[in-house]
mmCIF file of C-alpha atoms in Angstrom:
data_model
loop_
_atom_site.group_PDB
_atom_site.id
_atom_site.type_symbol
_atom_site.label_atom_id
_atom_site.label_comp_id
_atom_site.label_asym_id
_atom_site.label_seq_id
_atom_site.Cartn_x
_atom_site.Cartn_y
_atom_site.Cartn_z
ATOM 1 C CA UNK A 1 24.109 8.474 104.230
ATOM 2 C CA UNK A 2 23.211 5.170 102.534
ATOM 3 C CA UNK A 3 19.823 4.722 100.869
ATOM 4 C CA UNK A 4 18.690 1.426 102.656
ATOM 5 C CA UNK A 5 17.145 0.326 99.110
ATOM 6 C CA UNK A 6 20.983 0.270 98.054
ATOM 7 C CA UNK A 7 21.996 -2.154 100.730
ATOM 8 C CA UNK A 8 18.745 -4.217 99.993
ATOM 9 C CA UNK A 9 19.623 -4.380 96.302
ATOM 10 C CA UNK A 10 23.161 -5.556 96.983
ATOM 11 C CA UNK A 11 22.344 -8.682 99.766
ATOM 12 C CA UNK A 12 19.305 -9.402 96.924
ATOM 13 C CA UNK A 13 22.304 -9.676 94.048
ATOM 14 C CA UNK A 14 24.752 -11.664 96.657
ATOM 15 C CA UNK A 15 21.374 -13.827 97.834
ATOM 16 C CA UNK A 16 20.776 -15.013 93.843
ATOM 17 C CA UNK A 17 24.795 -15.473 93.004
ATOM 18 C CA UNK A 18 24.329 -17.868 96.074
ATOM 19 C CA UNK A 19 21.298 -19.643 94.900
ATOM 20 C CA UNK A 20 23.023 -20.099 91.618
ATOM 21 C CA UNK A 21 25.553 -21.895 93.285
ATOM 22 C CA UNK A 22 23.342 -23.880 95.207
ATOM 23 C CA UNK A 23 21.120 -25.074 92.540
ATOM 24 C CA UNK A 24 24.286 -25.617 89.563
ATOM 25 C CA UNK A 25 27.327 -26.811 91.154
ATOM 26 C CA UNK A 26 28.600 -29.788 91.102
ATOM 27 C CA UNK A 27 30.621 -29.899 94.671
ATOM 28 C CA UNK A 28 29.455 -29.606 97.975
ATOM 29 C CA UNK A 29 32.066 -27.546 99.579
ATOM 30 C CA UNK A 30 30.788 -24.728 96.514
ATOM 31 C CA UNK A 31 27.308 -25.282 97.711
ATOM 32 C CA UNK A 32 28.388 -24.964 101.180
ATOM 33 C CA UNK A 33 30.092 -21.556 100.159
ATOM 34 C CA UNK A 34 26.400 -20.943 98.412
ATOM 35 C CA UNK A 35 24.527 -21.337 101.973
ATOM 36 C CA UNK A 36 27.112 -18.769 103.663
ATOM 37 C CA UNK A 37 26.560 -16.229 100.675
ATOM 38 C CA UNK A 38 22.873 -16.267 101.090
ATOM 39 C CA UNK A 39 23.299 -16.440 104.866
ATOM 40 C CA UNK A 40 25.672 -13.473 104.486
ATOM 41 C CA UNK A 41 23.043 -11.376 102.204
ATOM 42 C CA UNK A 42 20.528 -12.103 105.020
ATOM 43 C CA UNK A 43 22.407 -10.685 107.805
ATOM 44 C CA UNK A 44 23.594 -7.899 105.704
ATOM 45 C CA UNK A 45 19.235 -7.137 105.582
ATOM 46 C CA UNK A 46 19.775 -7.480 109.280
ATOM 47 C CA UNK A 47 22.090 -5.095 110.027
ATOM 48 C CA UNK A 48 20.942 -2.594 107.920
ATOM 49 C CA UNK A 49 17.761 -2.778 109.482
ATOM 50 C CA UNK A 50 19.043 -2.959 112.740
ATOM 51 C CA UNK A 51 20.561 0.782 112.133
ATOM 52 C CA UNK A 52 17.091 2.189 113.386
ATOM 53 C CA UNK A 53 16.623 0.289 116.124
ATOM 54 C CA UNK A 54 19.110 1.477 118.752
ATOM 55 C CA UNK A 55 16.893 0.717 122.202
ATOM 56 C CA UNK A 56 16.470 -2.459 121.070
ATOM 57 C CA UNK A 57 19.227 -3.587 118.684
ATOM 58 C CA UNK A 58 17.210 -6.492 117.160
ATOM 59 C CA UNK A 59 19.145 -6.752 113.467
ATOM 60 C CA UNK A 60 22.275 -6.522 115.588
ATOM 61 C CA UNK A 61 21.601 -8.998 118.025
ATOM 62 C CA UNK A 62 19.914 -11.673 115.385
ATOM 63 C CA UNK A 63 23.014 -10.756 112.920
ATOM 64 C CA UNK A 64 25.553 -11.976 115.845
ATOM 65 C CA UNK A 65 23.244 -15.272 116.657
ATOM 66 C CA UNK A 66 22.909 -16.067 112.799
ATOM 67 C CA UNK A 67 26.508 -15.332 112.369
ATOM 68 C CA UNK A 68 27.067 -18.213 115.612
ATOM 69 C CA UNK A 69 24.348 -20.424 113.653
ATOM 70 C CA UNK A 70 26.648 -20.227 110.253
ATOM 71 C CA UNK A 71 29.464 -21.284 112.222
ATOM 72 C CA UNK A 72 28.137 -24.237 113.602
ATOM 73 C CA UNK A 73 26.580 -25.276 110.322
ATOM 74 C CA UNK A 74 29.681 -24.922 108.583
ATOM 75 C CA UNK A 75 31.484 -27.204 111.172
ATOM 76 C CA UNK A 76 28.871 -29.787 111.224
ATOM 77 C CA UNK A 77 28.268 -29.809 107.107
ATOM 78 C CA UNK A 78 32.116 -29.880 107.117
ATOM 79 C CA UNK A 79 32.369 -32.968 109.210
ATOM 80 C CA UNK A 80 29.465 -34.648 106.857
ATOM 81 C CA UNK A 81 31.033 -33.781 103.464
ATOM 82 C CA UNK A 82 33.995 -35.718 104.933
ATOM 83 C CA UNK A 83 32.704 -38.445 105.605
ATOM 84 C CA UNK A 84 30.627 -38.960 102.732
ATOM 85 C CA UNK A 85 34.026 -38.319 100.928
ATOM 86 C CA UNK A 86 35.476 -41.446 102.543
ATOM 87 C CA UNK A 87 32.499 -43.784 101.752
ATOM 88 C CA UNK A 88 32.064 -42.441 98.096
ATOM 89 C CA UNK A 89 35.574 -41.036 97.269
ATOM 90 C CA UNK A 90 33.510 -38.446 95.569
ATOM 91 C CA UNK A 91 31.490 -35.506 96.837
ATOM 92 C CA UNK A 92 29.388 -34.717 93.981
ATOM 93 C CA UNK A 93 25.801 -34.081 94.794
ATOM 94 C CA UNK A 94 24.678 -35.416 91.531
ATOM 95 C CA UNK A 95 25.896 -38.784 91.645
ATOM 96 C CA UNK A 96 25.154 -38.994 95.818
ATOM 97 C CA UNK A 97 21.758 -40.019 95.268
ATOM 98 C CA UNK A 98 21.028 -42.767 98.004
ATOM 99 C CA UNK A 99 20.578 -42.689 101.606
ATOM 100 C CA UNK A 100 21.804 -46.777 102.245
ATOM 101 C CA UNK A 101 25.181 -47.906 101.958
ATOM 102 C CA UNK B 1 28.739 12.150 95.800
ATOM 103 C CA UNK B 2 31.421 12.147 98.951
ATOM 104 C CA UNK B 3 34.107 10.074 99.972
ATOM 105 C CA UNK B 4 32.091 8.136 101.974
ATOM 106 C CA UNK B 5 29.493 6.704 99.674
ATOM 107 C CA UNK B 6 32.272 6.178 96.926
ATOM 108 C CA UNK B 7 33.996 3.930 99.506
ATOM 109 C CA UNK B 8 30.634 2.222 100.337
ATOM 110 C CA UNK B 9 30.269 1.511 96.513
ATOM 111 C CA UNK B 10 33.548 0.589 95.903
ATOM 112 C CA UNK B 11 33.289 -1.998 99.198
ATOM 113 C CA UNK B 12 29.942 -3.215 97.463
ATOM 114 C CA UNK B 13 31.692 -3.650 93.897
ATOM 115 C CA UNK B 14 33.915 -5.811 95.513
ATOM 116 C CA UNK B 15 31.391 -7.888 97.207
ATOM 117 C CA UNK B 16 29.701 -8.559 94.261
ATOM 118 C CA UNK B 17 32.526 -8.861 91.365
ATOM 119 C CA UNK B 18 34.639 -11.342 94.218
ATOM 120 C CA UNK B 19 31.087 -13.469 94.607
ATOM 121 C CA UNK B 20 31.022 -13.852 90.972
ATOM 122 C CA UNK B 21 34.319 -14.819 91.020
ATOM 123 C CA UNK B 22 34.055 -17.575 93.591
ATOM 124 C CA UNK B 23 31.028 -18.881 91.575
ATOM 125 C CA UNK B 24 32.678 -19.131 88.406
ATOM 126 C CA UNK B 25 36.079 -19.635 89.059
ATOM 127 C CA UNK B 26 36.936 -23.188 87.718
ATOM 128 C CA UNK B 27 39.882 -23.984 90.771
ATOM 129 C CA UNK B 28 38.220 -24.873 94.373
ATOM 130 C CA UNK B 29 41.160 -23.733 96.121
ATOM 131 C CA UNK B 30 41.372 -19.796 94.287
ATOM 132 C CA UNK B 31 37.471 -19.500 94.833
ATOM 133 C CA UNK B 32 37.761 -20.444 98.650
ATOM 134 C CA UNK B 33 40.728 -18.286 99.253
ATOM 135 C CA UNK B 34 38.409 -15.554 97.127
ATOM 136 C CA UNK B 35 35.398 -16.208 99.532
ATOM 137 C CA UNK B 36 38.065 -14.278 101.932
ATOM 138 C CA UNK B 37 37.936 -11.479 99.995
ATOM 139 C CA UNK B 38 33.608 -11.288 99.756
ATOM 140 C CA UNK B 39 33.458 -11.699 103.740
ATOM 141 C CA UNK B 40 36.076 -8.735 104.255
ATOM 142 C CA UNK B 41 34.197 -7.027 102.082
ATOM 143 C CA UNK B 42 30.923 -7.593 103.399
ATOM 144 C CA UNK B 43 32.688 -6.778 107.431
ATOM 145 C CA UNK B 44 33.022 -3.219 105.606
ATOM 146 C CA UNK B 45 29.440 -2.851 104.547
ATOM 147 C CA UNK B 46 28.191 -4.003 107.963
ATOM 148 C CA UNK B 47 30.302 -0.730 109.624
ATOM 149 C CA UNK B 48 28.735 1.028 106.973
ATOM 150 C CA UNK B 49 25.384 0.081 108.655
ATOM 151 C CA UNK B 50 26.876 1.109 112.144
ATOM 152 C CA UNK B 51 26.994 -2.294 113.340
ATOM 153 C CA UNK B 52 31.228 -2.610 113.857
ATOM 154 C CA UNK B 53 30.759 -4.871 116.561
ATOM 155 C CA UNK B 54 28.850 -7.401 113.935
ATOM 156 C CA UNK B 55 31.635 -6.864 111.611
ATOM 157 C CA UNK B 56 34.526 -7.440 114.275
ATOM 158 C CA UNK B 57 32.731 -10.987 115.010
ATOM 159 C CA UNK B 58 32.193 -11.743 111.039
ATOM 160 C CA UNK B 59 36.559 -11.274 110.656
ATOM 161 C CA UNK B 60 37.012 -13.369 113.476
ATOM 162 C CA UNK B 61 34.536 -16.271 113.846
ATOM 163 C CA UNK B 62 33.835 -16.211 109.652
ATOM 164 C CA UNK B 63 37.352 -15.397 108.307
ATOM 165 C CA UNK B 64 39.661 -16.625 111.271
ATOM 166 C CA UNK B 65 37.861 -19.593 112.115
ATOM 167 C CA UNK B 66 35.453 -21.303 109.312
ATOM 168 C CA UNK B 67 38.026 -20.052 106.924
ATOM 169 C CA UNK B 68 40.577 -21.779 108.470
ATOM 170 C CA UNK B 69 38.463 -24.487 109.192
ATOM 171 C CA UNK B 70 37.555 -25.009 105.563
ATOM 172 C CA UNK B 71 41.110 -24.991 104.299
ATOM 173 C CA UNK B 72 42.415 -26.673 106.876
ATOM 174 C CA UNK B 73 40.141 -29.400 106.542
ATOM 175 C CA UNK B 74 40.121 -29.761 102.841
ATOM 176 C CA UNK B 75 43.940 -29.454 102.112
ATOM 177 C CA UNK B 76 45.033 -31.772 104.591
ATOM 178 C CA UNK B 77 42.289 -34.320 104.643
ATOM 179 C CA UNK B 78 42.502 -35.691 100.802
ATOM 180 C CA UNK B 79 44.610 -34.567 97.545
ATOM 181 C CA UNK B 80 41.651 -35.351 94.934
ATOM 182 C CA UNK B 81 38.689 -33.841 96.962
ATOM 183 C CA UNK B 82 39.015 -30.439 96.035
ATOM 184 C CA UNK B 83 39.447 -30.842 92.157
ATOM 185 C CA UNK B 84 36.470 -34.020 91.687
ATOM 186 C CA UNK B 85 34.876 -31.760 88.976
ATOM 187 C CA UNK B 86 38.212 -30.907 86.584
ATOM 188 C CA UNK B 87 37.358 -34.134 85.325
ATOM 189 C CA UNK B 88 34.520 -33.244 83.066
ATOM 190 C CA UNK B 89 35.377 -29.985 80.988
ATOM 191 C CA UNK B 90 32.734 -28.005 79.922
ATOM 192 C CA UNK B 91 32.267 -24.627 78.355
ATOM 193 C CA UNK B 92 32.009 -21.497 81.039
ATOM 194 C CA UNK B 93 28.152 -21.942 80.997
ATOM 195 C CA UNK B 94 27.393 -25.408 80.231
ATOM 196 C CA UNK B 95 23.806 -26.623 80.011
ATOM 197 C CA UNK B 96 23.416 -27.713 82.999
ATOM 198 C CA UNK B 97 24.140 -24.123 84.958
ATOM 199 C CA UNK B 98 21.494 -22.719 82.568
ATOM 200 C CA UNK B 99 18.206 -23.874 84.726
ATOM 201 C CA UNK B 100 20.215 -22.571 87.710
ATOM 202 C CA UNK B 101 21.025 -19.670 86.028
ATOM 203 C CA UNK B 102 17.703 -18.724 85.013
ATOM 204 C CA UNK B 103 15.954 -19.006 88.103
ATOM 205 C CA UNK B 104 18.823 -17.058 90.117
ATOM 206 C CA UNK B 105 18.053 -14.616 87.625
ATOM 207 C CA UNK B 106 14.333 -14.619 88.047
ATOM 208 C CA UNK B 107 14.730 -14.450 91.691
ATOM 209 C CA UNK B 108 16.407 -11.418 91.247
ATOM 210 C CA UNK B 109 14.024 -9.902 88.850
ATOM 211 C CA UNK B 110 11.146 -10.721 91.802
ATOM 212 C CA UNK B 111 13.728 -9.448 94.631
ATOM 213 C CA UNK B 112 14.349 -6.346 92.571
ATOM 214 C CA UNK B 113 10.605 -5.194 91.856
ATOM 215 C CA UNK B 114 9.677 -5.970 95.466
ATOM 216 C CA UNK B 115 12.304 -3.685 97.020
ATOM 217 C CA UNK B 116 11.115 -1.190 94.662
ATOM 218 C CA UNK B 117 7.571 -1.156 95.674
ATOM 219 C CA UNK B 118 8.451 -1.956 99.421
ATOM 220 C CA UNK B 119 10.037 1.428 99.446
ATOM 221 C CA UNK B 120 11.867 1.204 102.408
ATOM 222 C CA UNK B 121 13.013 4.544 103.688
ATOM 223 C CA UNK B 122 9.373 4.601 103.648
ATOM 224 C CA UNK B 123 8.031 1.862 106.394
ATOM 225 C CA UNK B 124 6.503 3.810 109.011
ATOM 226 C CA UNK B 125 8.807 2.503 111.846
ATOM 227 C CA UNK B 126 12.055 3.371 109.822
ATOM 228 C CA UNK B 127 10.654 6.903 108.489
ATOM 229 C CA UNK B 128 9.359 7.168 112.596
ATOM 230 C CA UNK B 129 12.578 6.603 114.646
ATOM 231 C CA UNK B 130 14.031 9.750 114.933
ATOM 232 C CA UNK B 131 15.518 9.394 118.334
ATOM 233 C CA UNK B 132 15.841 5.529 117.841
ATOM 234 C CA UNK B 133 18.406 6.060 115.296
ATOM 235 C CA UNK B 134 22.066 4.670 115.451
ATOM 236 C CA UNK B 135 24.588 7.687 114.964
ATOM 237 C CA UNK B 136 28.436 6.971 114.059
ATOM 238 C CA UNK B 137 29.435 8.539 117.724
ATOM 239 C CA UNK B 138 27.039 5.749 119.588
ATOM 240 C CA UNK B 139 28.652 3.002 121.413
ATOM 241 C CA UNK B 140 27.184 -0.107 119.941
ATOM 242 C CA UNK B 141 29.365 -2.702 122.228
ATOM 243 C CA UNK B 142 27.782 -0.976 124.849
ATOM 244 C CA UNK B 143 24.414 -1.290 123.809
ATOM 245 C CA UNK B 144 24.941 -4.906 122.480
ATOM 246 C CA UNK B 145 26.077 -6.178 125.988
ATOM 247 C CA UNK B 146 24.046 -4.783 127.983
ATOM 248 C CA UNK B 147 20.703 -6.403 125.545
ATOM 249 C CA UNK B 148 22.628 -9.593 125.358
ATOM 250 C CA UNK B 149 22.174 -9.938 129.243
ATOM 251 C CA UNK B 150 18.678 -7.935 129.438
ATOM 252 C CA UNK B 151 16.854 -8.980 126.718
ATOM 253 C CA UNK B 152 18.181 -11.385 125.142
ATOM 254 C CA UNK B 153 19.364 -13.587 127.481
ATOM 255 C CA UNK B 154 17.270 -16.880 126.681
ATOM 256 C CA UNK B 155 18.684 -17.135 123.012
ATOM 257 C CA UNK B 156 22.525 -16.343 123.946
ATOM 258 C CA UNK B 157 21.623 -19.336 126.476
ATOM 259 C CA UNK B 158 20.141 -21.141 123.803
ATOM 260 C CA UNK B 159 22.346 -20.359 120.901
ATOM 261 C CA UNK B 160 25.521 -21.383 123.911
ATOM 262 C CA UNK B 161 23.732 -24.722 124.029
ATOM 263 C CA UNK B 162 23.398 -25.040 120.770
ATOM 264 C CA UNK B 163 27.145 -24.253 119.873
ATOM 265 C CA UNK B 164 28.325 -26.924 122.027
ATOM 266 C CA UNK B 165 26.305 -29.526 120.521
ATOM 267 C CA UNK B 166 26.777 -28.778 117.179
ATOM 268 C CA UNK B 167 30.685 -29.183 117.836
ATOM 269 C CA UNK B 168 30.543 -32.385 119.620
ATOM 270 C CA UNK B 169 28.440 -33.643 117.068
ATOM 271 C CA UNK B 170 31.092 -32.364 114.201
ATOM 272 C CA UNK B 171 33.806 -33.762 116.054
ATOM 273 C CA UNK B 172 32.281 -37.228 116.320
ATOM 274 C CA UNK B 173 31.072 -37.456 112.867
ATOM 275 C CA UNK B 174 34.989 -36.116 111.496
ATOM 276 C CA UNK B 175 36.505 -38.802 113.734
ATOM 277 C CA UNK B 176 38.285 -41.686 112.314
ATOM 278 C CA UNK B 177 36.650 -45.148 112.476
ATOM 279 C CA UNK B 178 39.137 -47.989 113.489
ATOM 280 C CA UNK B 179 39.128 -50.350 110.399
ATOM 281 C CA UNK B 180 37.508 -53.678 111.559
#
């Protein structure tokens, strides 16, 4: 039996490793990688919670629907890093800095 | 200490030592193909929390399809986009990650003393659910199907919806514009 404090504790350390990414790299596909950790560590909190709610299964259900939700992100922020790729040649957040052409 | 929790621990080490990994590995291509490892990793955990049919969807729709879709996409679209930032060289922890850095580690330091006073084998409906418990014999898929159709039936129609448009949408943006 697994202390839920210990599952908390471990989607907490995976939430911060991605924020780090989020906030200090200098790529978007490793920022992208950032969102799904943190998106990971919150289903993770889901799930666990989830385990003591069987008439309902609430953390299961939302951990499927954000799991659908990640997937579409990923596709759509795929599909934008591309083609700010081909108007920039460069996909550095950084140096992105203006909305016009 | 049984078998069990050392295999939970050892699933969780791996979690955490492969994010680290990904974050400060200096070659795009080894850190996405070690993001593989964190999300098989993290499909154990979730049967840990008796939820195997979450983790059967997280290997296929996060490992055999945005996986794919991320390599896929990357190594055939362009030969310079995944190594832009070999160019400048810096030092493991450069300057700039240190504001990052800090504030991750803050975070944590916050996220850390709130689970600790949140106590939460203690919340009254988790310490009350006795019969509302999962139990490794249930059958989740079960359970999960018949709430998807019951209950929750206006956000699988929803999240459907959404799906859709969120694929078109990727597909037009991705497609190639005839040069005028």
């Amino acid at each position: 039996m697994i202390p839920l404090s210990h599952f908390m504790l471990i989607s907490g350390l995976l939430f911060c490793i991605g924020l780090y990414a989020v906030l200090s790299k200098r790529n978007a596909i490793m920022i992208l990688i950032g969102i799904e950790f943190m998106l990971n560590a919150a289903i993770l909190n889901l799930v666990a919670f989830g385990k003591y709610d069987k008439q309902v299964m609430g953390g299961q259900m939302f951990a499927l629907f954000a799991i659908v939700l990640a997937a579409a992100t990923v596709a759509v922020s795929l599909a934008i890093i591309l083609n700010v790729y081909t108007y920039h040649k460069n996909i550095d957040p950084t140096t992105i800095d203006q909305l016009r052409d | 200490m049984n078998i069990e929790q050392v295999v939970f621990y050892i699933l969780a080490a791996t979690v955490l030592s492969s994010a680290f990994m990904v974050v400060f590995n200096r070659n795009m291509v080894r850190s996405i193909f070690l993001f593989f490892v964190t999300l098989f990793a993290m499909s154990g955990l979730f049967i840990y929390a008796l939820a195997d049919f979450v983790a059967v969807t997280q290997l296929i729709v996060y490992v055999g399809g945005m996986l794919v879709l991320m390599i896929f996409a990357f190594l055939l679209s362009s030969k310079t986009i995944l190594n832009t930032s070999a160019t400048h060289k810096t030092s493991l922890i450069g300057l700039h990650h240190l504001p990052g850095m800090l504030i991750s580690l803050l975070f944590f330091l916050i996220l850390f003393v709130t689970i600790h006073q949140a106590n939460p084998e203690e919340i009254g409906w988790v310490r009350n659910a006795g019969n509302n418990t999962l139990v490794a014999s249930d059958n989740t898929i079960h359970a999960i199907g018949i709430n998807l159709m019951t209950r929750y039936l206006i956000p699988f129609e929803i999240i459907s919806v959404l799906l859709m448009m969120a694929l078109i949408g990727a597909a037009h943006l991705a497609r190639r514009t005839k040069k005028q």
